[in-house]
PDB file of C-alpha atoms in Angstrom:
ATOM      1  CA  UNK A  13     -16.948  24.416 -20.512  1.00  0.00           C
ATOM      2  CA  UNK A  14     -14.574  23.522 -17.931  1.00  0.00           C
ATOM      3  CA  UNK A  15     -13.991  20.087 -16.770  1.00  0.00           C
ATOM      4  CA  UNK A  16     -12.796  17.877 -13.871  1.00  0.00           C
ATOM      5  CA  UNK A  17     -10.827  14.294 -14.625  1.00  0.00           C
ATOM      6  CA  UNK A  18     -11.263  12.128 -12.389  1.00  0.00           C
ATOM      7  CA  UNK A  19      -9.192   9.002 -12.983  1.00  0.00           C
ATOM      8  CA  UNK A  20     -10.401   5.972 -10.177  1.00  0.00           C
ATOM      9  CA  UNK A  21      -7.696   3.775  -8.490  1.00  0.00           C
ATOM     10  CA  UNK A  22      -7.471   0.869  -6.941  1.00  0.00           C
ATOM     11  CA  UNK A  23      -5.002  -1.484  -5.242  1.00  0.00           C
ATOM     12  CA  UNK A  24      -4.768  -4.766  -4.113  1.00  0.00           C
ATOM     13  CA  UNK A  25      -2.555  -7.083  -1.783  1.00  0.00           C
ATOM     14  CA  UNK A  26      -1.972 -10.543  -1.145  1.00  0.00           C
ATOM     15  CA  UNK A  27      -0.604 -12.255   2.045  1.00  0.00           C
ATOM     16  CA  UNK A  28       0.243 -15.593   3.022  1.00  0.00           C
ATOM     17  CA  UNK A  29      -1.586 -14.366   6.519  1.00  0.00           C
ATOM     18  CA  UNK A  30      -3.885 -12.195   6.430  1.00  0.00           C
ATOM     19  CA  UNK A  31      -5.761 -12.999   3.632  1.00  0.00           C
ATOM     20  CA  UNK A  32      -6.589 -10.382   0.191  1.00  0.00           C
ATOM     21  CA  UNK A  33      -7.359  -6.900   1.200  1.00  0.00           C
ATOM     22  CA  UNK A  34      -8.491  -3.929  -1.314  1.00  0.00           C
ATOM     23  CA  UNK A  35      -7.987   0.196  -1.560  1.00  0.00           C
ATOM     24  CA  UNK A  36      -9.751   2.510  -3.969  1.00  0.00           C
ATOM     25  CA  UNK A  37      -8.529   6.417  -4.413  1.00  0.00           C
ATOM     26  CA  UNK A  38      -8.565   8.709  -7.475  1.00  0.00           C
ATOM     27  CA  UNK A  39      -6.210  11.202  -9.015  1.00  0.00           C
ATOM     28  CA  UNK A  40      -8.478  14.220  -9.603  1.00  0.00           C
ATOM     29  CA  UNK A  41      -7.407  17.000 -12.528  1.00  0.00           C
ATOM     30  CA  UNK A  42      -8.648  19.710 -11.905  1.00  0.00           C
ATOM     31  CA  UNK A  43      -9.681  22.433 -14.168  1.00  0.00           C
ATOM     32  CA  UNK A  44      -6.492  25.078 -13.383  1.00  0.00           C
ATOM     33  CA  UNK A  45      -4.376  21.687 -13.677  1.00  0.00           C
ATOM     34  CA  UNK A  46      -3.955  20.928  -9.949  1.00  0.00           C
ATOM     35  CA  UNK A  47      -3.780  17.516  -9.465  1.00  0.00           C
ATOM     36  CA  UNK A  48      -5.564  15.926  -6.486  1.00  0.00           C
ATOM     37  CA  UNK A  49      -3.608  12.440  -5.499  1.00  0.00           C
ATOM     38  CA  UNK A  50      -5.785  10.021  -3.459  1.00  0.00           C
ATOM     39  CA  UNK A  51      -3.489   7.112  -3.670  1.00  0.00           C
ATOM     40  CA  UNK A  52      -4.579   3.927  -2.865  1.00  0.00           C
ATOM     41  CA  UNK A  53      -2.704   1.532  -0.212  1.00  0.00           C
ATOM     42  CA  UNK A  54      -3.726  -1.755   0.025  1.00  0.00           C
ATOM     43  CA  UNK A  55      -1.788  -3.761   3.203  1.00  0.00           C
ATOM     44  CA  UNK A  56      -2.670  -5.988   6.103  1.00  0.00           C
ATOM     45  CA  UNK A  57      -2.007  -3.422   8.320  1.00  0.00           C
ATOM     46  CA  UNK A  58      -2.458   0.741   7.680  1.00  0.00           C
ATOM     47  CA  UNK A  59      -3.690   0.494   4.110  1.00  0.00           C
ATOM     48  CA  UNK A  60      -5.196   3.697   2.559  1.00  0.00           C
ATOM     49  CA  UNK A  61      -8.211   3.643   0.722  1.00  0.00           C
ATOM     50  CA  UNK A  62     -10.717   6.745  -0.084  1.00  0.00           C
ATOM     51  CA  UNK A  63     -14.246   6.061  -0.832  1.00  0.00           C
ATOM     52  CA  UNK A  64     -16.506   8.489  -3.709  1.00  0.00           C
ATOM     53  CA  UNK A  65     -17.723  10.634  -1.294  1.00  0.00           C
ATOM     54  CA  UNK A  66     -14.498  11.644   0.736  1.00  0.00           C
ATOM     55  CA  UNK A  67     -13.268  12.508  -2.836  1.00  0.00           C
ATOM     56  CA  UNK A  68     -16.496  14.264  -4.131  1.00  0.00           C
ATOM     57  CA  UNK A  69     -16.238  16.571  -0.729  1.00  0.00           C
ATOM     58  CA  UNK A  70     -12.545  17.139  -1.455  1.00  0.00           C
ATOM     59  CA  UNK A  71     -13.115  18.625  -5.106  1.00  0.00           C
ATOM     60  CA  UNK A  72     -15.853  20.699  -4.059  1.00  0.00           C
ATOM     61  CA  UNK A  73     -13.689  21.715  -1.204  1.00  0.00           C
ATOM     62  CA  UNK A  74     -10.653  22.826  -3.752  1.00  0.00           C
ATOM     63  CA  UNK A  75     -13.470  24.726  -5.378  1.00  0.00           C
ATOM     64  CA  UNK A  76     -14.316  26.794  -2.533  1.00  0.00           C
ATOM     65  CA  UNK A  77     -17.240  24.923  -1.241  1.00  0.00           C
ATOM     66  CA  UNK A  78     -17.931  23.206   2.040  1.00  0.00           C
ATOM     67  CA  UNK A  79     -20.513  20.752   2.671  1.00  0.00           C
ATOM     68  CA  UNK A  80     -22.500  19.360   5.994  1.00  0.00           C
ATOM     69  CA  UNK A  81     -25.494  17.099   6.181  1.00  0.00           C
ATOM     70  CA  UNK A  82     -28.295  17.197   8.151  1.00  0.00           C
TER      71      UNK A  82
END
């Protein structure tokens, strides 16, 4: 059986100004060894941060797959 690895992130920073502020991401392995990198940026201004489902839509999206909602 083939298998995806997801490994979760997350990153943190700390200023004097702004206050604490938090990212999440993942780095996704997937099954042909391609490695998905959803690094997480954590700043007071333009920080990066991916929630689950962004990430769940990407890896079915490297799979072939699209998704919508209704």
């Amino acid at each position: 059986m083939q298998s995806i690895k997801i490994k979760w992130l997350n990153d943190e920073h700390d200023c004097d100004t702004c206050g604490s502020s938090w990212a999440n991401g993942a780095e996704v392995t997937m099954p042909d060894g391609n490695v998905l990198a959803f690094t997480p940026i954590a700043h007071c201004f333009d920080g990066q941060s991916f929630d689950q489902q962004y990430i769940y839509e990407a890896i079915l999206h490297e799979l072939g797959y699209s998704t919508y909602y209704e």
